[in-house]
Short mmCIF file of C-alpha atoms in Angstrom, two decimals:
data_model
loop_
_atom_site.label_atom_id
_atom_site.label_comp_id
_atom_site.label_asym_id
_atom_site.label_seq_id
_atom_site.Cartn_x
_atom_site.Cartn_y
_atom_site.Cartn_z
CA MET A 310 0.49 6.16 16.46
CA PRO A 311 1.49 9.19 18.33
CA PHE A 312 2.43 11.87 15.81
CA LEU A 313 -1.25 11.87 14.91
CA ALA A 314 -2.40 13.77 17.87
CA ARG A 315 -2.44 16.96 17.70
CA LEU A 316 -1.47 18.06 21.33
CA ALA A 317 1.35 19.18 22.23
CA PRO A 318 4.17 18.42 22.69
CA ARG A 319 4.24 16.41 20.16
CA CYS A 320 6.45 14.78 17.40
CA ARG A 321 6.15 14.44 13.36
CA ALA A 322 8.07 12.35 11.82
CA ILE A 323 10.52 14.11 8.85
CA ALA A 324 11.48 11.85 6.07
CA THR A 325 15.33 13.46 5.06
CA THR A 326 15.77 13.51 1.05
CA PRO A 327 19.01 11.09 0.30
CA PRO A 328 19.88 10.09 -2.52
CA ALA A 329 18.01 6.53 -1.94
CA HIS A 330 15.56 4.85 0.27
CA PRO A 331 14.29 8.24 2.10
CA CYS A 332 11.87 5.87 4.38
CA LEU A 333 14.88 3.87 5.45
CA SER A 334 16.93 6.93 6.97
CA ASN A 335 14.00 9.41 8.63
CA SER A 336 14.18 11.50 11.17
CA VAL A 337 12.72 12.74 14.30
CA THR A 338 12.03 16.51 14.65
CA CYS A 339 9.58 17.62 18.14
CA PHE A 340 8.00 21.04 17.45
CA ASN A 341 6.18 22.88 20.62
CA SER A 342 3.05 24.04 20.67
CA SER A 343 3.19 27.82 18.73
CA SER A 344 5.03 25.90 15.95
CA ALA A 345 2.78 22.90 15.14
CA LEU A 346 -0.08 25.58 14.45
CA ASP A 347 2.14 26.28 11.51
CA ILE A 348 2.13 22.89 10.50
CA PRO A 349 -0.19 22.31 7.15
CA PRO A 350 -2.81 19.22 7.66
CA ARG A 351 -1.27 15.95 5.99
CA VAL A 352 -3.29 14.94 3.53
CA ILE A 353 -2.36 10.71 3.23
CA PHE A 354 -2.53 8.85 0.27
CA SER A 355 -2.02 4.92 -0.18
CA GLY A 356 -3.57 2.32 -3.17
CA ILE A 357 -4.48 -1.33 -3.93
CA GLN A 358 -4.87 -2.78 -6.92
CA PRO A 359 -8.14 -5.05 -7.13
CA THR A 360 -6.74 -9.01 -6.46
CA GLY A 361 -9.73 -10.12 -4.97
CA VAL A 362 -9.75 -10.84 -1.50
CA PRO A 363 -7.09 -9.40 0.34
CA HIS A 364 -4.78 -12.20 2.27
CA LEU A 365 -3.12 -11.79 5.26
CA GLY A 366 -0.66 -9.94 4.26
CA ASN A 367 -2.45 -6.84 2.59
CA TYR A 368 -4.09 -6.61 5.82
CA LEU A 369 -1.42 -7.17 8.07
CA GLY A 370 1.02 -5.01 5.37
CA ALA A 371 -0.70 -2.05 4.67
CA LEU A 372 -5.18 -2.37 5.25
CA ARG A 373 -5.26 -2.29 9.32
CA HIS A 374 -2.71 0.31 8.85
CA TRP A 375 -4.86 2.06 6.67
CA ALA A 376 -7.69 2.03 9.02
CA LYS A 377 -5.85 2.78 12.30
CA LEU A 378 -4.05 6.43 10.48
CA GLN A 379 -7.70 7.17 9.59
CA ASP A 380 -9.16 6.66 13.24
CA GLU A 381 -6.17 7.94 14.82
CA ALA A 382 -6.06 11.17 12.01
CA SER A 383 -6.98 14.88 13.34
CA PRO A 384 -10.63 16.49 11.68
CA ASP A 385 -8.04 18.59 9.33
CA GLU A 386 -5.90 15.89 7.77
CA LYS A 387 -7.48 14.48 4.13
CA LEU A 388 -6.86 10.82 3.84
CA LEU A 389 -7.58 8.89 -0.12
CA TYR A 390 -7.55 5.73 -0.59
CA SER A 391 -7.75 4.30 -4.22
CA ILE A 392 -8.40 0.45 -6.06
CA VAL A 393 -5.99 1.30 -8.80
CA ASP A 394 -7.61 -0.72 -11.35
CA LEU A 395 -5.45 0.95 -13.79
CA HIS A 396 -2.35 -0.64 -12.30
CA ALA A 397 -3.72 -3.77 -12.48
CA ILE A 398 -3.63 -4.17 -16.58
CA THR A 399 -0.67 -3.91 -16.31
CA VAL A 400 -0.69 -7.51 -17.03
CA LYS A 401 -3.57 -9.54 -19.24
CA GLN A 402 -6.96 -9.31 -17.08
CA ASP A 403 -10.35 -11.16 -17.84
CA PRO A 404 -12.70 -8.30 -17.93
CA ALA A 405 -15.29 -9.79 -16.07
CA GLN A 406 -13.14 -10.96 -13.53
CA LEU A 407 -11.77 -7.69 -13.11
CA ARG A 408 -15.04 -6.15 -12.41
CA GLN A 409 -15.52 -8.84 -9.61
CA TRP A 410 -12.53 -8.05 -8.38
CA ARG A 411 -13.38 -4.31 -8.37
CA LYS A 412 -16.49 -4.87 -5.65
CA GLU A 413 -14.37 -7.31 -4.44
CA MET A 414 -11.75 -5.29 -2.89
CA LEU A 415 -13.78 -2.03 -2.43
CA ALA A 416 -16.27 -4.39 0.16
CA SER A 417 -13.14 -5.44 2.03
CA LEU A 418 -11.76 -1.77 2.53
CA LEU A 419 -15.06 -1.67 3.83
CA ALA A 420 -14.92 -4.36 6.66
CA VAL A 421 -11.34 -3.64 7.69
CA GLY A 422 -12.87 -0.53 9.00
CA LEU A 423 -12.79 2.75 6.17
CA ASP A 424 -15.47 4.59 5.80
CA PRO A 425 -16.09 6.41 3.10
CA LYS A 426 -17.71 9.63 5.46
CA ARG A 427 -14.36 10.04 7.09
CA SER A 428 -11.74 8.80 3.83
CA ILE A 429 -12.64 9.26 0.30
CA ILE A 430 -12.48 5.67 -1.37
CA PHE A 431 -12.42 5.63 -5.27
CA CYS A 432 -11.32 3.73 -8.20
CA GLN A 433 -8.64 5.16 -9.47
CA SER A 434 -9.93 4.54 -13.25
CA GLN A 435 -13.01 6.96 -12.42
CA VAL A 436 -10.20 9.93 -12.33
CA PRO A 437 -9.78 10.76 -15.77
CA GLN A 438 -6.97 13.29 -13.68
CA HIS A 439 -4.66 10.44 -12.90
CA ALA A 440 -4.23 9.59 -16.83
CA GLU A 441 -3.39 12.60 -17.77
CA LEU A 442 -0.57 13.65 -15.49
CA MET A 443 0.81 10.30 -15.49
CA TRP A 444 1.08 11.73 -19.44
CA ILE A 445 2.74 14.71 -18.31
CA LEU A 446 5.12 13.62 -16.40
CA SER A 447 5.99 10.90 -18.27
CA CYS A 448 7.32 13.72 -20.99
CA ASN A 449 10.22 14.40 -18.76
CA ALA A 450 10.96 11.30 -16.60
CA SER A 451 14.28 9.54 -17.40
CA MET A 452 14.03 6.32 -19.66
CA GLY A 453 17.17 5.75 -17.32
CA TYR A 454 15.94 6.15 -13.89
CA LEU A 455 12.80 3.62 -14.60
CA SER A 456 15.05 1.18 -16.20
CA ARG A 457 16.06 0.81 -12.71
CA MET A 458 13.15 0.47 -11.10
CA THR A 459 11.88 -3.02 -10.15
CA GLN A 460 8.48 -3.54 -10.96
CA TRP A 461 9.12 -4.70 -14.58
CA LYS A 462 11.69 -6.96 -13.30
CA SER A 463 9.86 -8.76 -10.83
CA LYS A 464 6.78 -9.01 -13.24
CA LEU A 465 9.21 -10.74 -16.14
CA SER A 466 10.83 -12.93 -13.73
CA LEU A 467 13.89 -10.95 -14.68
CA PRO A 468 17.28 -10.36 -12.43
CA GLN A 469 17.67 -6.70 -10.69
CA THR A 470 20.81 -6.48 -13.10
CA ALA A 471 18.25 -6.73 -16.29
CA SER A 472 18.61 -3.87 -18.31
CA PRO A 473 15.36 -2.99 -20.87
CA PHE A 474 17.96 -1.79 -23.56
CA ASP A 475 20.15 -5.24 -23.93
CA SER A 476 17.82 -7.95 -22.98
CA PRO A 477 17.48 -10.76 -26.09
CA LYS A 478 14.44 -11.57 -23.59
CA LEU A 479 13.24 -8.17 -24.06
CA SER A 480 13.24 -7.65 -27.84
CA SER A 481 10.42 -10.20 -27.96
CA PRO A 482 6.47 -8.54 -27.26
CA ALA A 483 7.35 -9.42 -23.30
CA LEU A 484 7.71 -5.69 -21.92
CA LYS A 485 4.61 -3.85 -22.01
CA LEU A 486 5.27 -0.04 -22.47
CA GLY A 487 2.60 0.44 -19.66
CA LEU A 488 4.34 -2.32 -17.03
CA PHE A 489 7.64 -0.35 -17.83
CA SER A 490 6.06 3.20 -17.05
CA TYR A 491 4.26 2.08 -14.57
CA PRO A 492 6.22 4.14 -11.43
CA VAL A 493 5.03 6.89 -13.95
CA LEU A 494 1.20 6.70 -12.58
CA GLN A 495 1.91 5.94 -9.66
CA ALA A 496 3.71 8.89 -8.88
CA ALA A 497 1.25 10.75 -10.50
CA ASP A 498 -1.68 9.51 -8.07
CA ILE A 499 0.51 10.45 -5.10
CA LEU A 500 1.12 13.74 -6.89
CA LEU A 501 -2.61 13.86 -7.83
CA TYR A 502 -3.90 14.81 -4.32
CA ARG A 503 -0.52 17.05 -3.23
CA THR A 504 -0.35 14.42 -0.71
CA THR A 505 2.12 14.86 2.12
CA HIS A 506 2.51 11.23 3.73
CA VAL A 507 2.27 8.11 2.15
CA PRO A 508 2.03 4.33 4.02
CA VAL A 509 4.01 1.97 2.22
CA GLY A 510 5.51 -1.09 3.24
CA GLU A 511 9.41 -1.43 2.80
CA ASP A 512 9.01 -2.89 -0.12
CA GLN A 513 7.85 0.29 -1.66
CA SER A 514 10.29 2.44 -0.51
CA GLN A 515 11.68 2.67 -4.25
CA HIS A 516 8.97 3.85 -5.66
CA LEU A 517 8.45 6.78 -3.63
CA GLU A 518 12.31 7.87 -3.85
CA PHE A 519 10.98 8.24 -7.21
CA SER A 520 7.82 9.70 -6.53
CA ARG A 521 9.90 12.18 -4.74
CA GLU A 522 12.39 12.65 -7.51
CA ILE A 523 10.05 13.49 -10.12
CA ALA A 524 8.15 15.86 -7.71
CA SER A 525 11.19 18.15 -7.27
CA SER A 526 12.08 18.01 -11.10
CA PHE A 527 8.36 18.98 -12.39
CA ASN A 528 9.11 21.98 -9.38
CA HIS A 529 12.36 22.47 -10.78
CA LEU A 530 11.03 22.89 -14.56
CA PHE A 531 7.70 24.61 -13.65
CA PRO A 532 8.19 26.81 -10.75
CA PRO A 533 4.49 28.13 -8.92
CA PRO A 534 3.49 31.30 -10.62
CA PRO A 535 3.25 34.57 -8.51
CA SER A 536 0.95 33.90 -5.94
CA PRO A 537 0.53 34.28 -1.87
CA ASN A 538 2.54 31.98 -0.46
CA PRO A 539 5.25 31.49 -3.27
CA SER A 540 7.29 29.10 -1.57
CA VAL A 541 4.21 26.57 -1.92
CA PRO A 542 5.53 24.06 -5.02
CA ILE A 543 2.94 22.60 -7.58
CA LEU A 544 3.92 19.08 -6.91
CA VAL A 545 4.07 18.17 -3.51
CA PRO A 546 7.29 15.74 -2.62
CA PRO A 547 5.47 13.00 -0.10
CA GLU A 548 7.48 11.45 2.93
CA THR A 549 6.64 7.99 3.95
CA ILE A 550 4.88 6.57 6.73
CA LEU A 551 5.76 2.96 7.05
CA SER A 552 3.88 -0.17 8.10
CA PRO A 553 4.69 -1.80 11.61
CA ALA A 554 3.64 -4.94 10.17
CA LYS A 555 6.65 -6.57 8.53
CA ARG A 556 6.50 -8.69 4.95
CA ILE A 557 4.13 -11.59 5.68
CA MET A 558 5.27 -14.66 3.99
CA SER A 559 3.90 -17.61 2.01
CA LEU A 560 2.95 -20.26 4.61
CA THR A 561 4.12 -23.35 1.74
CA GLN A 562 7.55 -21.09 0.50
CA PRO A 563 8.18 -18.70 4.07
CA THR A 564 10.92 -17.14 2.09
CA LYS A 565 8.92 -15.55 -0.25
CA LYS A 566 6.00 -13.04 -0.24
CA MET A 567 2.50 -14.51 0.64
CA SER A 568 0.96 -13.62 -2.58
CA LYS A 569 -2.20 -14.43 -4.97
CA SER A 570 -0.60 -15.25 -7.56
CA ASP A 571 0.84 -18.44 -6.27
CA GLU A 572 -1.12 -21.21 -7.45
CA ASP A 573 -0.77 -23.02 -4.37
CA PRO A 574 -3.63 -21.95 -2.31
CA ARG A 575 -2.57 -23.48 0.91
CA SER A 576 -0.31 -20.72 0.89
CA ARG A 577 -2.55 -17.65 1.75
CA ILE A 578 -4.92 -17.15 4.88
CA LEU A 579 -7.64 -14.68 2.76
CA ILE A 580 -10.01 -12.48 5.43
CA THR A 581 -12.84 -14.68 4.26
CA ASP A 582 -11.60 -17.80 5.32
CA SER A 583 -13.58 -20.43 7.81
CA GLN A 584 -12.47 -21.07 11.03
CA GLU A 585 -12.16 -24.81 9.27
CA GLU A 586 -9.64 -23.35 6.62
CA ILE A 587 -7.49 -21.32 8.94
CA TYR A 588 -6.89 -24.13 11.18
CA LYS A 589 -5.67 -26.30 7.74
CA LYS A 590 -3.64 -23.89 6.17
CA ILE A 591 -1.34 -22.97 9.13
CA LYS A 592 -2.15 -26.79 10.15
CA SER A 593 0.01 -27.55 7.00
CA ALA A 594 2.22 -24.94 6.57
CA LEU A 595 6.16 -25.01 5.99
CA THR A 596 7.89 -25.56 9.38
CA ASP A 597 11.23 -27.65 10.23
CA SER A 598 11.98 -30.52 12.38
CA ILE A 599 14.08 -28.54 14.86
CA ASP A 600 12.84 -29.07 18.36
CA GLY A 601 11.02 -26.15 20.42
CA ILE A 602 10.13 -23.03 19.15
CA SER A 603 12.77 -19.78 18.45
CA TYR A 604 12.68 -16.73 16.05
CA ASP A 605 15.46 -16.56 13.23
CA PRO A 606 13.87 -15.83 9.91
CA ASP A 607 17.18 -16.66 7.77
CA THR A 608 17.48 -20.80 9.74
CA ARG A 609 13.91 -21.25 10.61
CA PRO A 610 11.72 -19.05 8.25
CA GLY A 611 8.56 -21.15 8.16
CA VAL A 612 8.42 -20.95 12.77
CA SER A 613 9.39 -17.00 12.50
CA ASN A 614 6.75 -16.41 9.97
CA LEU A 615 3.78 -17.55 11.94
CA ILE A 616 5.59 -15.76 15.30
CA ASP A 617 5.50 -12.98 13.02
CA ILE A 618 2.04 -13.76 12.02
CA MET A 619 0.58 -14.11 15.31
CA TYR A 620 2.18 -10.71 16.87
CA HIS A 621 1.11 -8.57 14.38
CA MET A 622 -2.19 -10.12 14.79
CA ASP A 623 -2.04 -9.26 18.00
CA GLU A 624 0.60 -7.42 19.34
CA GLY A 625 -0.43 -7.44 22.83
CA VAL A 626 0.82 -10.96 23.27
CA ALA A 627 4.20 -9.75 23.72
CA SER A 628 6.41 -6.81 23.05
CA SER A 629 7.93 -8.20 20.19
CA ALA A 630 7.93 -11.34 17.58
CA GLU A 631 11.57 -12.06 19.50
CA GLU A 632 9.95 -11.74 22.64
CA LEU A 633 6.75 -13.98 21.51
CA ALA A 634 9.15 -16.79 20.61
CA LYS A 635 10.84 -16.74 24.29
CA ASP A 636 7.38 -17.40 26.15
CA PHE A 637 5.87 -20.04 23.58
CA LYS A 638 10.18 -21.50 23.19
CA GLY A 639 8.81 -25.43 24.73
CA LEU A 640 5.93 -25.66 22.70
CA SER A 641 5.79 -28.25 20.17
CA MET A 642 4.88 -27.06 16.57
CA ARG A 643 1.46 -28.47 16.49
CA ALA A 644 0.96 -26.47 19.90
CA LEU A 645 2.48 -23.29 18.07
CA LYS A 646 0.60 -23.74 15.38
CA GLU A 647 -2.53 -24.20 17.21
CA LYS A 648 -2.15 -20.99 18.78
CA VAL A 649 -1.73 -19.12 15.41
CA ALA A 650 -4.48 -20.66 13.73
CA GLU A 651 -6.78 -19.36 17.04
CA THR A 652 -4.98 -16.04 16.79
CA ILE A 653 -5.61 -15.67 13.45
CA GLU A 654 -9.45 -16.80 13.41
CA VAL A 655 -10.65 -14.62 16.28
CA HIS A 656 -9.04 -11.59 14.81
CA ILE A 657 -10.35 -12.17 11.41
CA ARG A 658 -13.77 -13.30 11.23
CA PRO A 659 -15.24 -10.06 12.38
CA VAL A 660 -13.44 -8.70 8.92
CA GLY A 661 -14.82 -11.65 7.18
CA GLU A 662 -18.59 -11.10 8.70
CA ARG A 663 -18.65 -7.69 7.55
CA TYR A 664 -16.90 -8.42 4.04
CA GLU A 665 -20.09 -10.95 3.38
CA ALA A 666 -22.28 -7.99 4.29
CA ASN A 667 -20.98 -5.47 1.84
CA LEU A 668 -20.92 -7.68 -0.97
CA ARG A 669 -24.95 -8.40 -0.23
CA GLY A 670 -25.64 -4.97 -0.02
CA ALA A 671 -25.81 -4.28 4.08
CA THR A 672 -24.16 -0.87 3.98
CA GLY A 673 -25.72 0.37 1.10
CA ASP A 674 -24.99 0.20 -3.32
CA LEU A 675 -20.86 -0.14 -3.29
CA ALA A 676 -21.16 1.84 -7.35
CA ASP A 677 -22.63 4.15 -5.30
CA ILE A 678 -20.30 3.98 -2.31
CA ALA A 679 -17.07 4.25 -5.34
CA GLU A 680 -19.53 7.48 -6.71
CA ILE A 681 -19.34 9.15 -3.10
CA GLY A 682 -15.42 8.73 -3.63
CA ARG A 683 -14.88 9.65 -7.24
CA VAL A 684 -16.68 12.71 -6.60
CA GLY A 685 -14.39 13.87 -3.44
CA ALA A 686 -11.18 12.13 -5.44
CA GLU A 687 -11.60 14.24 -8.32
CA ARG A 688 -12.49 17.60 -6.70
CA ARG A 689 -9.15 17.16 -5.22
CA ALA A 690 -7.40 16.15 -8.62
CA GLU A 691 -8.67 18.78 -10.44
CA ALA A 692 -7.84 21.49 -8.21
CA THR A 693 -4.19 20.57 -8.71
CA MET A 694 -4.44 19.16 -12.66
CA ARG A 695 -5.83 23.42 -12.75
CA GLU A 696 -2.64 24.35 -11.50
CA VAL A 697 -0.23 21.74 -13.72
CA ARG A 698 -2.00 22.69 -16.94
CA GLU A 699 -0.80 26.14 -16.12
CA ALA A 700 2.15 25.48 -15.70
CA VAL A 701 2.62 24.38 -18.68
CA GLY A 702 1.08 25.93 -21.11
CA LEU A 703 -1.79 23.45 -21.73
CA SER A 704 -4.31 26.32 -20.53
CA TRP A 705 -6.35 29.33 -21.79
CA GLY A 706 -4.42 31.23 -19.41
#
């Protein structure tokens, strides 16, 4: 991405601060070489739940972008990528399976190109400051604001108009406190590292808005103590880096997002799938009976999803998904599926091979790699928490 380059002239994406959806209304401000020298280095943070082997949606929507950010970052920029296992337990988990999934996710992060010598890669639960900051932020988080968040509603299959204060379904044990306060922990994850930029998909914009809101609220209640740079707040409101990939949809229900929770394994392609499995799943992907190939997500979601997958797997094939569809307009559906399957297999095979090698320990013990990440993450986290404790009166002074 061009704004990562430390060359002059350059442009840096600066998020505005509207009342909603800041990531959808970014402006771009250009700096000359002299003013660029005054910009502090970026701190990039993002996290992913340990759900086992990632699928194509995880890879194209987040993981490949994380590796690209790492590879294009300047030496003074910090990158932190977390396996957010505390978020995972907002719903019931089998302990043995969760332990295995954490290993598989770490092996996957290394397989997509994340380098523990360049990025801090760690498990959230191993850094206790996440939970500590979450509690402090919870004491000032608005119940009304949290009630409007989408996470608990989607997990309970409730309409977006649902309220925790008047829905009969929520009088049962269905809504747990952890699920309801999930956004506060997510905000703590980000703010703990003085994160300046968070790479996310469009569906996460609400959580970034909440993180900005809770950071601003904390800084207003607890201004920084006298220091050489009093204008720097204790918690940094983060900006957004939108992932260039759109949401990848289910192969069997192309109006729904690709998900590991789908009971039908044919709905998703995993980064470890064999050539045979990829071709079989793409061949059975739901499309339509309309002649020719065209890109129209509303009326032809299945075909458009296949076009999106091929375009995002190899953006060199066309200037856009729409242009790719035009190139293929005379193809049969069978021929399109063969091309999509071939593109996926060629690009995903090396990732799957590295994943298997990582699980075998060919690149080092996963527990040792996680420990290195924990040390790096906790050092930065504790630096922030010392200031937070001092600000709220939880230090000895």
